[in-house]
Coordinates of C-alpha atoms in Angstrom, one line a residue:
Chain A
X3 CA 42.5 64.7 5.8
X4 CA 41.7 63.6 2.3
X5 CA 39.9 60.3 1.5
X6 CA 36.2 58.9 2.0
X7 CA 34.4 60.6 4.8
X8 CA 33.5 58.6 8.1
X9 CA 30.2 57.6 7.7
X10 CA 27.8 57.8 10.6
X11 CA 26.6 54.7 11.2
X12 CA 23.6 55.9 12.9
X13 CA 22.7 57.0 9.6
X14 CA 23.0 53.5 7.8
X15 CA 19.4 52.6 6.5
X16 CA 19.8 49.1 6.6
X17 CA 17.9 47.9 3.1
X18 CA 16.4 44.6 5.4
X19 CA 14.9 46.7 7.8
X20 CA 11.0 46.5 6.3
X21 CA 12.0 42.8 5.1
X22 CA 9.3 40.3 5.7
X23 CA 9.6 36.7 5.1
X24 CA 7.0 35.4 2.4
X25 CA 3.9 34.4 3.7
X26 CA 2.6 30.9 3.1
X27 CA -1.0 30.0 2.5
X28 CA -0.1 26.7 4.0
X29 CA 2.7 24.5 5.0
X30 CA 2.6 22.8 1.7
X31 CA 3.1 25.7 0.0
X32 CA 6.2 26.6 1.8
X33 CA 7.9 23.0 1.7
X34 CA 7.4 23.2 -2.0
X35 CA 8.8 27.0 -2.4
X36 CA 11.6 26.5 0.3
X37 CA 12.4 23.1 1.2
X38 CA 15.3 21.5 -0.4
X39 CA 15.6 18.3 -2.2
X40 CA 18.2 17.3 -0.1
X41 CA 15.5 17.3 2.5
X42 CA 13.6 14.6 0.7
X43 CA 14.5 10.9 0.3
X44 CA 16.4 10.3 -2.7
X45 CA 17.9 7.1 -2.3
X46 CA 19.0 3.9 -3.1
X47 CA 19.8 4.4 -6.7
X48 CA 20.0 2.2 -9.5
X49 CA 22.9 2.5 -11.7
X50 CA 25.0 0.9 -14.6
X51 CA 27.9 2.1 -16.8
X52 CA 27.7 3.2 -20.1
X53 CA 29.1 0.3 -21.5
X54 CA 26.7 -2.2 -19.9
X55 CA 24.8 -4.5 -22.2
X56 CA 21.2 -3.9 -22.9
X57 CA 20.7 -7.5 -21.8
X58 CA 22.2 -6.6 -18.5
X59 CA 20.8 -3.5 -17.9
X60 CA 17.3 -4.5 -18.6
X61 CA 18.0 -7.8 -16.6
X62 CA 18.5 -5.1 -13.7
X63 CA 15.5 -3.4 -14.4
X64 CA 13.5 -6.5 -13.9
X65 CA 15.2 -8.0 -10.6
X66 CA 15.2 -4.6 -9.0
X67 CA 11.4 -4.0 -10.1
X68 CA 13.3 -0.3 -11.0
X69 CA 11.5 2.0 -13.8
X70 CA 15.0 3.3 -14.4
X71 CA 18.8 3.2 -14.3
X72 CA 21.4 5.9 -13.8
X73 CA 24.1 5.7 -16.5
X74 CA 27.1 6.5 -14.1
X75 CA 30.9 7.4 -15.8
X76 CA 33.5 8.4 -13.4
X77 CA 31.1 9.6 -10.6
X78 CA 29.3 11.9 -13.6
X79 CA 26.0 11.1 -15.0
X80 CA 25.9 10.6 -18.6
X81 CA 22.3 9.1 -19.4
X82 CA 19.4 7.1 -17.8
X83 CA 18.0 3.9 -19.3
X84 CA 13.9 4.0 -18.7
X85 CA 11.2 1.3 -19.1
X86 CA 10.2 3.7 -21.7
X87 CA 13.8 3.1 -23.5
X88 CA 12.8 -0.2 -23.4
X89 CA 9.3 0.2 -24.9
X90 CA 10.2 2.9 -27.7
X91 CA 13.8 1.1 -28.8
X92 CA 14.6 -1.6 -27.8
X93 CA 11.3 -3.9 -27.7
X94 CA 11.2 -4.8 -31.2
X95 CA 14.5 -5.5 -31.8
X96 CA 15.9 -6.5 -29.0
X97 CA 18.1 -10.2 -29.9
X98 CA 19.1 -7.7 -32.2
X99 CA 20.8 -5.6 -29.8
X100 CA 21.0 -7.4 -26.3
X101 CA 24.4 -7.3 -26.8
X102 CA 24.7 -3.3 -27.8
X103 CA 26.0 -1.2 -24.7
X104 CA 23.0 0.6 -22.9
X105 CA 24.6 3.9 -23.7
X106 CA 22.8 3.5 -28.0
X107 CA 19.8 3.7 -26.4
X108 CA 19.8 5.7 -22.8
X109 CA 18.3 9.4 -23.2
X110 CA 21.2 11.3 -22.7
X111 CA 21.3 14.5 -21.2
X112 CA 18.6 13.9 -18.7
X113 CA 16.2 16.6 -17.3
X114 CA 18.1 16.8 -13.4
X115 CA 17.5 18.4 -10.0
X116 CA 19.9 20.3 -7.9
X117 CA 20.4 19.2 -3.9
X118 CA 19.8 22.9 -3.0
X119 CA 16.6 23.4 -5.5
X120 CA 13.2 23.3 -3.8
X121 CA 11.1 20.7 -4.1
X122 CA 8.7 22.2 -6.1
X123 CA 11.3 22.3 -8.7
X124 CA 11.2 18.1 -8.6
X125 CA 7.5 18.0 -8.9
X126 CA 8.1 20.4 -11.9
X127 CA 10.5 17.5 -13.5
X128 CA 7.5 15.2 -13.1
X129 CA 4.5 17.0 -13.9
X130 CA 5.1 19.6 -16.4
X131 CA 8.2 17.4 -18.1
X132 CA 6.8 14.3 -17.8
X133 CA 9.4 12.4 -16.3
X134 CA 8.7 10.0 -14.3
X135 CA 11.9 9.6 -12.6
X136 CA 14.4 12.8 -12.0
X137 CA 18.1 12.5 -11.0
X138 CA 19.0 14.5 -8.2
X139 CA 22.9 16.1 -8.7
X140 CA 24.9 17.9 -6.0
X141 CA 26.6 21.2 -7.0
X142 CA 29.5 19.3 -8.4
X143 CA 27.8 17.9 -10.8
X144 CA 28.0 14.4 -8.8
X145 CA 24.8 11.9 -8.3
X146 CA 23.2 12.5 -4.9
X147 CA 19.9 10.6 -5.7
X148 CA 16.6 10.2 -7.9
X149 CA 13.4 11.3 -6.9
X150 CA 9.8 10.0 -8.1
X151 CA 6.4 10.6 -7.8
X152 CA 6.1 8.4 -4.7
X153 CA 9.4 9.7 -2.9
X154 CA 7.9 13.7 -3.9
X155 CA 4.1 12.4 -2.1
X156 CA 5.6 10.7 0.7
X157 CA 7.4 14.2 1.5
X158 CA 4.5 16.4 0.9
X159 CA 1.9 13.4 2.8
X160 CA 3.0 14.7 6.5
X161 CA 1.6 18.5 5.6
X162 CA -1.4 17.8 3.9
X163 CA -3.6 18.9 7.3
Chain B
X15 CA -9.6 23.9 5.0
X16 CA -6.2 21.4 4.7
X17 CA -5.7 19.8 1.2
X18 CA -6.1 16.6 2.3
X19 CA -9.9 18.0 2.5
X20 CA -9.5 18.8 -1.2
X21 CA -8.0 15.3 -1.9
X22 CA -11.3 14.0 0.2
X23 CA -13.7 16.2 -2.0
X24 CA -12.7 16.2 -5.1
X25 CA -13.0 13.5 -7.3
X26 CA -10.8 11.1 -10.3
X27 CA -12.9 13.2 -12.8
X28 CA -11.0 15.6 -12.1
X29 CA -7.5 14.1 -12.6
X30 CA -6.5 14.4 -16.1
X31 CA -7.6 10.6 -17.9
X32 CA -5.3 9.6 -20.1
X33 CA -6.5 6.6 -23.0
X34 CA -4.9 3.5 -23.0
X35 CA -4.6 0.4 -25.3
X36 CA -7.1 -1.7 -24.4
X37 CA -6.6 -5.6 -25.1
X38 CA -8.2 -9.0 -24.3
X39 CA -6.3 -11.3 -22.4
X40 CA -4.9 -13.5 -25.6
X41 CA -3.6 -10.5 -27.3
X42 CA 0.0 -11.1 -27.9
X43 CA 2.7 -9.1 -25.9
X44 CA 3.9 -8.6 -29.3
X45 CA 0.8 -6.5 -30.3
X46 CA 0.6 -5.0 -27.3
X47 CA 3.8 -3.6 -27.3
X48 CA 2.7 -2.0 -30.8
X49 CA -0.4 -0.8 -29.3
X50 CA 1.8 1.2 -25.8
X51 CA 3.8 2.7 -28.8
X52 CA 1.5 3.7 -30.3
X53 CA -0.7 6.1 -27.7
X54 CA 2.4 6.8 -26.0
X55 CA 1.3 5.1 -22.8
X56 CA 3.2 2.8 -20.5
X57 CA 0.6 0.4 -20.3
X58 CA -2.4 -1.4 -21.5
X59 CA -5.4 -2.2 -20.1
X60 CA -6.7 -5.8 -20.5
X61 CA -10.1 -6.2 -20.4
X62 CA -13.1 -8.8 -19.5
X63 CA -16.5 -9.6 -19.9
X64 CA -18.4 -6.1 -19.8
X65 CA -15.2 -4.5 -21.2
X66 CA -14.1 -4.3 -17.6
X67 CA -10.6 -4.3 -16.6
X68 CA -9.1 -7.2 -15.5
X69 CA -5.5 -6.6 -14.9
X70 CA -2.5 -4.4 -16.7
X71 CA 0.6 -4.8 -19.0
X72 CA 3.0 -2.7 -18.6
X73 CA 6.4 -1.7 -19.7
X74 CA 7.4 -3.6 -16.4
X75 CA 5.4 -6.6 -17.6
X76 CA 7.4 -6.2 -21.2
X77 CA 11.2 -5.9 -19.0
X78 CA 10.4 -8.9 -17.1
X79 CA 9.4 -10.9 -20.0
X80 CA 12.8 -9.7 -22.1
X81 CA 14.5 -10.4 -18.7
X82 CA 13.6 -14.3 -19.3
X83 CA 14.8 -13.9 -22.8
X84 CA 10.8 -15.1 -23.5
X85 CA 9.4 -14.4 -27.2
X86 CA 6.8 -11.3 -27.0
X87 CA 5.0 -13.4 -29.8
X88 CA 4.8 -16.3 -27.9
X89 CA 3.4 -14.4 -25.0
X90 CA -0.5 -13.6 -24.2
X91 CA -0.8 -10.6 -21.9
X92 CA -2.7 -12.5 -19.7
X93 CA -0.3 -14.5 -18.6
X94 CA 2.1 -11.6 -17.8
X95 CA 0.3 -8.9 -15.8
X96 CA 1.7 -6.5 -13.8
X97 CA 1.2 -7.1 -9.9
X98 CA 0.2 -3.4 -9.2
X99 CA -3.4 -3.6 -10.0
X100 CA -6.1 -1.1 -8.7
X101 CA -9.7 -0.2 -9.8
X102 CA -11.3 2.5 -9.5
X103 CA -14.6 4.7 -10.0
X104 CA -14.2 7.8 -11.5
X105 CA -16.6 9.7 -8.9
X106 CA -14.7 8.2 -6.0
X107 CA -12.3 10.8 -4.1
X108 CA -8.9 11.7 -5.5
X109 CA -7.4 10.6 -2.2
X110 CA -7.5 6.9 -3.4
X111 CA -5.0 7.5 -6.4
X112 CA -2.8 9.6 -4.1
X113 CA -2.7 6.9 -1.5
X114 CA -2.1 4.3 -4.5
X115 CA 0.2 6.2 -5.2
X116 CA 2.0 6.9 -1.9
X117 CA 1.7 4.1 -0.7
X118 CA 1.7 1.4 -2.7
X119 CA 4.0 3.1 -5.3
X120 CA 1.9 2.5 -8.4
X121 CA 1.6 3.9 -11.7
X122 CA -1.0 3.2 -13.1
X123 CA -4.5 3.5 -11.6
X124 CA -7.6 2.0 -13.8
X125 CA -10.5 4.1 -14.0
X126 CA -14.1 3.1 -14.9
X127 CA -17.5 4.4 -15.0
X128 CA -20.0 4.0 -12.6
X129 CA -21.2 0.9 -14.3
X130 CA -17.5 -0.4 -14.4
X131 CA -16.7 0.1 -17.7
X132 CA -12.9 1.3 -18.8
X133 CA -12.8 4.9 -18.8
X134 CA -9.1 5.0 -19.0
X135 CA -6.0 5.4 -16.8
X136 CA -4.5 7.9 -14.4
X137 CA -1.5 7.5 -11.9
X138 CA 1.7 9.3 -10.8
X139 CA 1.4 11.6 -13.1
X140 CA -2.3 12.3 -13.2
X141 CA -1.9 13.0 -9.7
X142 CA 1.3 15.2 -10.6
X143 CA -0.1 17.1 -12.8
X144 CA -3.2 17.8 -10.5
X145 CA -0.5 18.9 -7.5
X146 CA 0.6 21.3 -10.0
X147 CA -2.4 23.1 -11.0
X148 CA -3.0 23.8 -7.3
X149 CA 0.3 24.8 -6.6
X150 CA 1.5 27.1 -9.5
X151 CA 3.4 29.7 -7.8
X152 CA 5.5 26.5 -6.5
X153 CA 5.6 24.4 -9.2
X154 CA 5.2 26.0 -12.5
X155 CA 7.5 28.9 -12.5
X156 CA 10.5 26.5 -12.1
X157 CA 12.9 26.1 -14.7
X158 CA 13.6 22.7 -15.9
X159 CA 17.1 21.6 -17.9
X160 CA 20.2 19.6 -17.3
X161 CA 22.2 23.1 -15.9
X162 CA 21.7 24.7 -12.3
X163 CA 19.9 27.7 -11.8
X164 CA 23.0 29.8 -11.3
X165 CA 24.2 29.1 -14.6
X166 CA 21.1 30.5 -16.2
X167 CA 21.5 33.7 -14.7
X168 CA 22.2 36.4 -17.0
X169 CA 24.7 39.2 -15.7
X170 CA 27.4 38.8 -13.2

């Protein structure tokens, strides 16, 4: 009988055999190398639309004492409008543009977060980026959430012992 | 020994400062605003007698005040500081800007010398930064960018 030989599984060397799961100096370590952000708290969000005025949008920023707003098209992020926006462009001329839509000024093309990255990765955004606020996306591209310094602490907070 | 030891022990000094504008409390928001731009900062410290701080504009300070449509020119910055307001030595324990942090959510965390004089700031992203020193293997290798990780990989 032609075709591939039986193979013996008695002599299968199963490549897993010697695995070892990584070692952890401490439990911080491991939430930040193997926790997901999905584990962490990541909402309420803020959001507005591309086309919302810079009068509104900063208006919204002030009554929701936010740092930042999701710019949200059809369920896909497009941009977020920071305090810094505010500071850098808009500050000096803002009767000028009050009436402009959010989207002339927003940074587009944000720095994000995946749902299934670890957290370390959204400590990353903050620290070694610099941004103060990250958006969190699911695998479809879709908004799950926004994490900050204080959302990444309170996490970390329970396994500091 | 846990790291809340090491936040216990170790002290601001060792958080990275960062310099802020530093203003009296008649300075216009106007000028203020020039000064944040200009070192990058998302806040200035005003200042007393002593040159110790006496309370913060920030960028939240400057959206509240657009919020009300009010002039920045017509504004002092010490008629608009920011609520979130915390002092702090910089030989006292790094656990103070963490809990500031944590718990009270702010950003900004003043910083003086021992005889209360501005040093400079620190904050979320002092402590940040100082969670990823001590964490490297977790923290710095990550890649950062807009796509996920699997569509970085090279190959099939």
């Amino acid at each position: 009988m032609s075709g591939t030989p039986q193979s013996d599984p008695d002599d299968f060397d199963d490549p897993l055999s010697n695995y070892e799961p990584t070692q952890y100096a401490s439990e911080l370590h491991r939430v930040l190398a193997e926790e997901s952000i999905d584990s962490m708290r990541s909402t309420p969000i803020a959001e507005v639309t591309a086309d919302t005025t810079i009068r509104d949008a900063t208006k919204k920023l002030s009554e929701l004492k936010v740092s930042s707003l999701l710019v949200i098209d059809d369920e896909k992020l497009v941009g977020i409008f920071t305090e810094r926006d505010v500071l850098e462009k808009v500050a000096e001329n803002y009767q000028e543009l009050v009436d402009h839509p959010v989207s002339e000024v927003m940074s587009a093309d944000p720095t994000v977060v995946y749902e299934t990255d670890p957290v370390g990765m959204a400590l990353a955004g903050i620290a070694v980026a610099g941004h103060r606020h990250v958006p969190v996306l699911k695998m479809d591209g879709t908004v799950l959430g926004i994490v900050s310094p204080k959302r990444v602490l309170r996490h970390l907070s329970p396994n500091l012992d | 020994m846990g790291f809340r030891n090491e936040l216990e022990q170790d002290t601001i000094d060792s958080l990275p400062l960062r310099d802020a504008a530093v203003v009296r409390p008649d300075t216009t928001a106007s000028e203020a605003v020039r000064l944040m731009r200009e070192t990058s900062l998302g806040c200035a410290i005003i200042i007393g007698p002593g040159d110790a701080p006496i309370g913060l504009f920030t960028e939240q300070s400057l959206v509240d005040l657009l919020a009300r449509d009010q002039s920045l020119d017509a504004c002092v910055v010490g008629d608009c500081v920011d609520p979130g307001f915390l002092v702090v030595k910089s030989g006292d324990p790094v656990s103070r800007v963490w809990d500031a942090v944590e718990r009270d959510g702010l950003r900004f965390v003043c910083v003086t010398d021992n005889d209360g004089r501005s040093k400079g700031v620190t904050g979320q992203r002092g402590i940040a930064e100082y969670l990823a020193e001590r964490f490297p293997q977790q923290v710095l290798v990550q890649r950062l960018g807009n796509t996920p990780w699997m569509q970085q990989r090279e190959g099939a």
